[in-house]
Coordinates of C-alpha atoms in Angstrom, one line a residue:
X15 CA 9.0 -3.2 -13.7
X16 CA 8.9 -5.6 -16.4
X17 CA 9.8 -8.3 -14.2
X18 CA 6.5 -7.7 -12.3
X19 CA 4.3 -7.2 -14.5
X20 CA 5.4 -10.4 -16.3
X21 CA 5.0 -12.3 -13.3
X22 CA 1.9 -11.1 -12.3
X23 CA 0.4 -11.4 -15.7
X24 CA 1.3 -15.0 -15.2
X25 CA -0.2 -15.8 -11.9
X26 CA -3.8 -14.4 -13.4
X27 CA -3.8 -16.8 -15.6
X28 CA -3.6 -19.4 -13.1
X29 CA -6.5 -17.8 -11.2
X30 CA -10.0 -19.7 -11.6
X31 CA -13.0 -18.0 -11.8
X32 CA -12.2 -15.2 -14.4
X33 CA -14.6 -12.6 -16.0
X34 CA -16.1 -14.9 -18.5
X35 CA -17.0 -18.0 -15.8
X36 CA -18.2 -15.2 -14.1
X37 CA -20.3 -13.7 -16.2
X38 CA -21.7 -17.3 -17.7
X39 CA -22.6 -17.7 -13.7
X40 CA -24.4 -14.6 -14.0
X41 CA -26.4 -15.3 -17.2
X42 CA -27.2 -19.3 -16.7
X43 CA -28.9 -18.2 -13.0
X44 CA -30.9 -15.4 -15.0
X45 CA -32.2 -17.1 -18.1
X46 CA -32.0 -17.3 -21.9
X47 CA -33.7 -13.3 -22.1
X48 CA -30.7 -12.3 -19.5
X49 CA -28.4 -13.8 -22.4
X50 CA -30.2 -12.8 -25.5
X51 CA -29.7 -8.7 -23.8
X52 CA -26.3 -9.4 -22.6
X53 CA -25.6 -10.5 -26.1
X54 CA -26.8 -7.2 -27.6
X55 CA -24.9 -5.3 -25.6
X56 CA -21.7 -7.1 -25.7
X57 CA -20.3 -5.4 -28.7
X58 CA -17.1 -3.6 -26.8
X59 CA -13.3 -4.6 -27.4
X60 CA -11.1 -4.7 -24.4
X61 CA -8.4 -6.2 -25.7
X62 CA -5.2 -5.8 -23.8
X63 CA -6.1 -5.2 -20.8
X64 CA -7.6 -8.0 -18.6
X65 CA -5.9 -12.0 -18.2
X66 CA -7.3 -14.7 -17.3
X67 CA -8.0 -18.4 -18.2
X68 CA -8.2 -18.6 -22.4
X69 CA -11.3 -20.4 -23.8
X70 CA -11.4 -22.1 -26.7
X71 CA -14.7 -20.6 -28.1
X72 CA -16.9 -23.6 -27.8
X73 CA -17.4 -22.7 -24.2
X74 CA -16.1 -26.3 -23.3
X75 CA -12.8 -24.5 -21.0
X76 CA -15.8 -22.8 -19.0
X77 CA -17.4 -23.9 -16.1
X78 CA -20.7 -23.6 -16.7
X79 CA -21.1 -23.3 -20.3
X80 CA -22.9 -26.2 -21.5
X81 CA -25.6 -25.2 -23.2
X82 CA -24.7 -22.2 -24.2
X83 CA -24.3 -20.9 -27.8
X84 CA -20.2 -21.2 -29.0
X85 CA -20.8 -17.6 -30.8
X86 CA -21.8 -16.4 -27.7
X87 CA -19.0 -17.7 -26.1
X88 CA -16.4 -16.3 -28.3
X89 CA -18.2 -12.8 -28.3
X90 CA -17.6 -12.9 -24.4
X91 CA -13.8 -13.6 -25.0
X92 CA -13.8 -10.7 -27.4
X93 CA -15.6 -8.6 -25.2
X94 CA -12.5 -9.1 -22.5
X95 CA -10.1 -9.5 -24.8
X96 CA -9.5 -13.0 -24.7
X97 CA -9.5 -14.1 -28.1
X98 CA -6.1 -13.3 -28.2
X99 CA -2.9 -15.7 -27.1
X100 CA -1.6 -14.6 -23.8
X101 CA 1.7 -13.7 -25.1
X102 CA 0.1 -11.0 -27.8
X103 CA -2.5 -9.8 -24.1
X104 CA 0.9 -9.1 -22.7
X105 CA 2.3 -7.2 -25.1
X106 CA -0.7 -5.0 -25.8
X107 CA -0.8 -4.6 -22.2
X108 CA 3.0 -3.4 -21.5
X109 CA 2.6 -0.7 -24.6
X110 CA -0.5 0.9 -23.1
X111 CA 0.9 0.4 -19.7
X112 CA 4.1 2.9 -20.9
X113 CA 1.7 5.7 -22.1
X114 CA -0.5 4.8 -18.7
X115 CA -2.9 4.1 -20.3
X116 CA -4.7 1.4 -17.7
X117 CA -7.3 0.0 -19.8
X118 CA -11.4 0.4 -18.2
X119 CA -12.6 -1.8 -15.6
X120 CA -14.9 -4.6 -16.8
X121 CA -17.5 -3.8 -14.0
X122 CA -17.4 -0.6 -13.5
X123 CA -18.1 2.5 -15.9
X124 CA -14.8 4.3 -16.1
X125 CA -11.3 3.6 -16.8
X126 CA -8.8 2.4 -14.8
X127 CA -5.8 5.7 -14.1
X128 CA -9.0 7.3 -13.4
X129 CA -10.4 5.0 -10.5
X130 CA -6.7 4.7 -9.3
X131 CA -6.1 8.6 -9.3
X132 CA -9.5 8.8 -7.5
X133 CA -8.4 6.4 -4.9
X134 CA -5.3 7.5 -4.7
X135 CA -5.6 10.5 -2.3
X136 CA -7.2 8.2 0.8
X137 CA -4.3 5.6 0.5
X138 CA -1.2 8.5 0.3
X139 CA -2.7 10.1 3.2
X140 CA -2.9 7.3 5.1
X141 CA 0.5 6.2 4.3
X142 CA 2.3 9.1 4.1
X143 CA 1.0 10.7 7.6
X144 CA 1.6 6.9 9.4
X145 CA 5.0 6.9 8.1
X146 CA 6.0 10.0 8.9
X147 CA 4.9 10.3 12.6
X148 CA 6.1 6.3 13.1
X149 CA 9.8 7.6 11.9
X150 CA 9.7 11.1 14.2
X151 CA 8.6 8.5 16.7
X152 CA 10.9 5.9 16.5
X153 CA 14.2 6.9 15.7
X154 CA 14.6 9.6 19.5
X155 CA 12.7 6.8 21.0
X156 CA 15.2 3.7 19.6
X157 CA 18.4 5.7 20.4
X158 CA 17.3 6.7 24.0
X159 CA 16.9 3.3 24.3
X160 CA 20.1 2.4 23.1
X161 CA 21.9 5.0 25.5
X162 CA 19.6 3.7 28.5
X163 CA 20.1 0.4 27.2
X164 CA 19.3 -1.8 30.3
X165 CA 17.6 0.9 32.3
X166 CA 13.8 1.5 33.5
X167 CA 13.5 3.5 30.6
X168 CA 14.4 0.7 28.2
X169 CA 12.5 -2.2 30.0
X170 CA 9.2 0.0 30.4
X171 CA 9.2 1.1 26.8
X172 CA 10.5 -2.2 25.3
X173 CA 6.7 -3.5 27.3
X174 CA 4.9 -0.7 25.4
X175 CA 6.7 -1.4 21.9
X176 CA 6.1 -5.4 22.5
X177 CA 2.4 -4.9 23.2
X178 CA 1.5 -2.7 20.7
X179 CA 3.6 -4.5 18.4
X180 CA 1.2 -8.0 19.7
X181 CA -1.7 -6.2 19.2
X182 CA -2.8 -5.7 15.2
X183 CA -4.0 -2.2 14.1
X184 CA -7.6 -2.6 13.3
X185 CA -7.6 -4.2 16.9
X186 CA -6.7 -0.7 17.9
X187 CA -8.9 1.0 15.4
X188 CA -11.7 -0.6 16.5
X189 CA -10.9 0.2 20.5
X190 CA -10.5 3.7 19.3
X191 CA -14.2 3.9 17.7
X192 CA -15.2 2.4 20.9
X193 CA -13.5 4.6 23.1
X194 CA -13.7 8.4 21.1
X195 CA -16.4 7.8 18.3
X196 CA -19.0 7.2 19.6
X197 CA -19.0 3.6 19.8
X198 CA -19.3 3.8 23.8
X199 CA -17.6 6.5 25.4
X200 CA -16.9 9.6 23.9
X201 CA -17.9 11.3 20.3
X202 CA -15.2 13.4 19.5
X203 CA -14.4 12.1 16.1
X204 CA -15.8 11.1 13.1
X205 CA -16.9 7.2 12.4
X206 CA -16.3 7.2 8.6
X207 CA -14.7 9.1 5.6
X208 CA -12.3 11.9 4.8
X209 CA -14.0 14.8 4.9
X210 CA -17.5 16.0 5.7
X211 CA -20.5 17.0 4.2
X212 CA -20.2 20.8 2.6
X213 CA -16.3 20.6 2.6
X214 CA -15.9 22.4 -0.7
X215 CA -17.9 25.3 1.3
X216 CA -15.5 25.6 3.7
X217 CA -12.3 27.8 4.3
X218 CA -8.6 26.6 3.5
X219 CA -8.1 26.8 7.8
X220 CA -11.6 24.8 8.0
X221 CA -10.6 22.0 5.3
X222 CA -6.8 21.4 6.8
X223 CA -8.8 21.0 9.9
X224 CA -11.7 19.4 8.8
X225 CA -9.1 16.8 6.9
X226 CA -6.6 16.1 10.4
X227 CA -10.2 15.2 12.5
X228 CA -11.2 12.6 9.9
X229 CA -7.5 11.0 10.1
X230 CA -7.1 11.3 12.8
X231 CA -8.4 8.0 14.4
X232 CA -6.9 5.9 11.4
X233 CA -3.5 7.4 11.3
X234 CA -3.2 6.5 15.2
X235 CA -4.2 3.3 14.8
X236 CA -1.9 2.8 12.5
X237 CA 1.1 4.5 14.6
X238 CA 0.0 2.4 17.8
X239 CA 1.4 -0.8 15.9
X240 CA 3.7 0.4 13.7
X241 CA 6.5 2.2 14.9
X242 CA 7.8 -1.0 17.3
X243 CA 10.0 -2.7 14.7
X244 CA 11.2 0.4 13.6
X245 CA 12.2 1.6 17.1
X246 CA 13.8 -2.1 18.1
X247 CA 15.7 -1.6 14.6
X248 CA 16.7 2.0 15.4
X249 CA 17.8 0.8 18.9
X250 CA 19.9 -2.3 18.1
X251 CA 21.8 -0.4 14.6
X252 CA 22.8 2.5 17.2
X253 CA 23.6 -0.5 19.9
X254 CA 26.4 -2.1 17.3
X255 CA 28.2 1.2 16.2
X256 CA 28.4 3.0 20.2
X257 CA 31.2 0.1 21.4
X258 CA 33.0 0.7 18.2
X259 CA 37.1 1.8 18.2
X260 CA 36.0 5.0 16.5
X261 CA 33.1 6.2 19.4
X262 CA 35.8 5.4 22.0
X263 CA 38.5 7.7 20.3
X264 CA 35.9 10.5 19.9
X265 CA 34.9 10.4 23.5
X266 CA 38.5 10.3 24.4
X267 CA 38.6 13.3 22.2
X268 CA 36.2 15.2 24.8
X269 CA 33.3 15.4 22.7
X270 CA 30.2 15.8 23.9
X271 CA 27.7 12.8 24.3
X272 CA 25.6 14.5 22.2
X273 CA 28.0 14.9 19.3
X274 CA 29.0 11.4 19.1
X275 CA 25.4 9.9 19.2
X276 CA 24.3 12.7 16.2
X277 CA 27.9 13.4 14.4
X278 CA 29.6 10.4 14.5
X279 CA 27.4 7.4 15.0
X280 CA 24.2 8.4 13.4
X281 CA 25.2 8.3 10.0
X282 CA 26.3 4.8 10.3
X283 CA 23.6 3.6 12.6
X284 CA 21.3 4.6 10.1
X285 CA 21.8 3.6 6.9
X286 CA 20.3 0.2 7.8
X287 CA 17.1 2.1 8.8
X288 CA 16.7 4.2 6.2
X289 CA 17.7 1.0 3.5
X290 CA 13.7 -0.3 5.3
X291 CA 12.2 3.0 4.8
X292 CA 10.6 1.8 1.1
X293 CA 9.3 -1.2 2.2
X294 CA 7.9 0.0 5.5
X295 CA 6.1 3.1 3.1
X296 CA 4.4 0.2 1.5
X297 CA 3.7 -2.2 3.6
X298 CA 1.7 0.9 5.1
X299 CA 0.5 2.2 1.9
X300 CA -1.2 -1.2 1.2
X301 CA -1.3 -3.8 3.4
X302 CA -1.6 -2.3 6.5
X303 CA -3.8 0.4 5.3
X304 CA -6.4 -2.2 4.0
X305 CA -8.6 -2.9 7.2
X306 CA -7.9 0.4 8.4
X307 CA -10.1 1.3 5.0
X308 CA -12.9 -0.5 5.7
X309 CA -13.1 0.1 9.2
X310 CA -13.3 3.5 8.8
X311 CA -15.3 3.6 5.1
X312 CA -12.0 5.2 3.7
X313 CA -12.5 4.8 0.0
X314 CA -8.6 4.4 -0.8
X315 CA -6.6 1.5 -3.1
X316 CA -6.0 -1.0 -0.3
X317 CA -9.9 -1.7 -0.4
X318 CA -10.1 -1.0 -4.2
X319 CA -7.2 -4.0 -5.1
X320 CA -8.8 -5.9 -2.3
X321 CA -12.5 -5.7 -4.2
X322 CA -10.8 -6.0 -7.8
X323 CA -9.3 -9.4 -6.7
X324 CA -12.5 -11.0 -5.2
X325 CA -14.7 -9.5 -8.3
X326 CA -11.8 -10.8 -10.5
X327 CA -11.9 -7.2 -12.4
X328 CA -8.1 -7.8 -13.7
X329 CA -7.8 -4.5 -15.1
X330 CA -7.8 -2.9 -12.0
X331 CA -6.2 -5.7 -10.3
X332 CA -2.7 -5.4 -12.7
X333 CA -3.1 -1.6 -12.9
X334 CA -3.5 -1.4 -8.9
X335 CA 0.3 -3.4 -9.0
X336 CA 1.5 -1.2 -11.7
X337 CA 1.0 2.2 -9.4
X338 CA 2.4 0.1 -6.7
X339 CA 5.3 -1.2 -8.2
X340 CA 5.9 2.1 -10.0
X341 CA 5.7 3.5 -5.9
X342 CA 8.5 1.2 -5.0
X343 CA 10.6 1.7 -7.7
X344 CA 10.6 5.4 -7.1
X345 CA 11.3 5.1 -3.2
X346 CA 14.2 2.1 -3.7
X347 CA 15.6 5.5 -6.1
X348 CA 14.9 7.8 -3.2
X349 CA 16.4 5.7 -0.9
X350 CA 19.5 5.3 -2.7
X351 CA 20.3 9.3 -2.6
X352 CA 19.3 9.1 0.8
X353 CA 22.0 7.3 1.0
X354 CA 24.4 9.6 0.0
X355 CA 23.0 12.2 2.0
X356 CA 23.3 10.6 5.3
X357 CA 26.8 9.4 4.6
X358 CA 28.4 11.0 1.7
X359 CA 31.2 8.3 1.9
X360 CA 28.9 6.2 -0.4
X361 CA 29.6 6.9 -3.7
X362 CA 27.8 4.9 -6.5
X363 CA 30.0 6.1 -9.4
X364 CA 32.8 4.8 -8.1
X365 CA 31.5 1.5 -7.9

């Protein structure tokens, strides 16, 4: 986690165009009365938690400062907290981070474990429901293959995975608006976000239900695309272990087909699959759930990290990789007593 963070403290303050050049664009475009009431008001300390490029004070390391009073400068590097030496930001940063404390956005009126937790929600669902249905999916579908290996059923699925693995999701999302919401065809679902007007008012039955309609035009979109790696993965692991001395022997044994694939081979066929399972959760959770957010207005972190970037609000932008890397952390952990489960020959305390 440290690792991260350090590195990503470091690339921000590579990044041109920080808050302050920002906010001097803002200011010489509206006048000297926009800077006389931004200087007023610009009595906050956020120290420790934003980056960015240092200043010197004189407003000379700014792109646009000319002209500009050096007091005024400096009170705009106080105001996001750059008036202290990178190393010091760091440090400040990393000792609130371990009490999560996420500092406050510098654009927006609240602070940042709040606007993640409030974004959270969108993103999990997302993630977790694509996930999910992509791994009930793909692993019967990858070792069918595998026992049909060669066979119709194998070369007219392996068309299906390839095209929907050529084809990117908000492609399919936006096919989907066109073909059930309305867009063209059929209204049967909703066009944008979670839940509907008066949800509070409604039943627990009515909510679940209410929840499932609004994702469920996202989710499949992201299912569509996501579960041919998986299932190739699934199908080639289980491929490898069936010619194996051991899956011979138990055959020879008399055992049922159905006992090798599920007794025998599945433990070992897959460990690889469940060793991807964290970095397909997040690759989902984030990167793959970012178009899918603003195609269908889904307020979640994917669009919030996306916006942070662009409006160079670094508070949210290192507490956004934070939860994230926090997220990964946790599932590498899960995965490893996965491990175990699946195949209790693994044993880490004797390594």
């Amino acid at each position: 986690m440290l690792g991260i963070m350090l590195i990503s403290f470091v690339i921000i303050q590579f990044v041109p165009g920080g808050p302050v050049e920002r906010m001097i664009a803002q200011i010489q475009g509206h006048g000297a009365d926009a800077t006389a009431r931004f200087s007023g008001s610009a009595t906050g300390d956020l120290a420790g938690n934003g980056s960015g490029t240092q200043g010197t004070g004189d407003g000379s390391s700014y792109r646009g400062a000319q002209g500009l009073d050096p007091d005024f400068i400096a009170e705009l590097e106080k105001m996001y907290g750059f008036d202290k030496p990178a190393h010091e930001r760091f440090f400040i940063m990393v000792k609130n981070y371990l009490q999560f404390d996420l500092g406050e956005s510098y654009y927006r009126d609240i602070g940042v474990f709040e606007l993640v937790a409030e974004k959270l929600p969108v993103s999990i669902s997302l993630g977790l429901w694509s996930t999910l249905i992509i791994y009930l999916i793909s692993i019967p579908l990858g070792i069918k293959k595998a026992v049909h290996d060669g066979e119709k059923f194998d070369i007219w699925t392996s068309a299906a995975i390839f095209i929907g693995y050529a084809i990117p999701s908000f492609m399919f999302a936006i096919l989907l608006i066109i073909l059930f919401a309305g867009g063209r065809y059929f209204d049967l679902f909703p066009l944008r976000g979670l839940t509907s007007d008066g949800f509070d008012d409604m039943t627990l039955i009515g909510q679940i239900i209410d929840y499932f309609w609004h994702m469920t035009l996202p989710i499949l979109s992201m299912v569509i695309s996501g579960f041919a790696g998986l299932t190739m993965l699934t199908k080639n692991s289980f491929l490898d272990e069936i010619n194996k001395q051991y899956v011979l022997t138990a055959r020879a044994k008399g055992l049922e087909e159905k006992n090798v694939l599920y007794g025998h081979i599945f433990r070992n066929a897959m460990l690889i699959v469940i060793a991807g399972f964290p970095s397909a959760f997040l690759a989902i959770f984030f990167t793959g759930s970012l178009l899918i957010e603003v195609i269908f207005s889904l307020d979640g972190l994917g669009l919030l990290g996306y916006e942070s970037i662009i409006n160079r609000d670094y508070p949210v932008v290192l507490g956004t990789l934070y939860i994230f890397a926090l997220i990964g952390l946790v599932m590498t952990l899960i995965r490893d007593f996965v491990y175990v489960m699946v195949d209790p020959r693994i044993d880490f305390e004797a390594r």
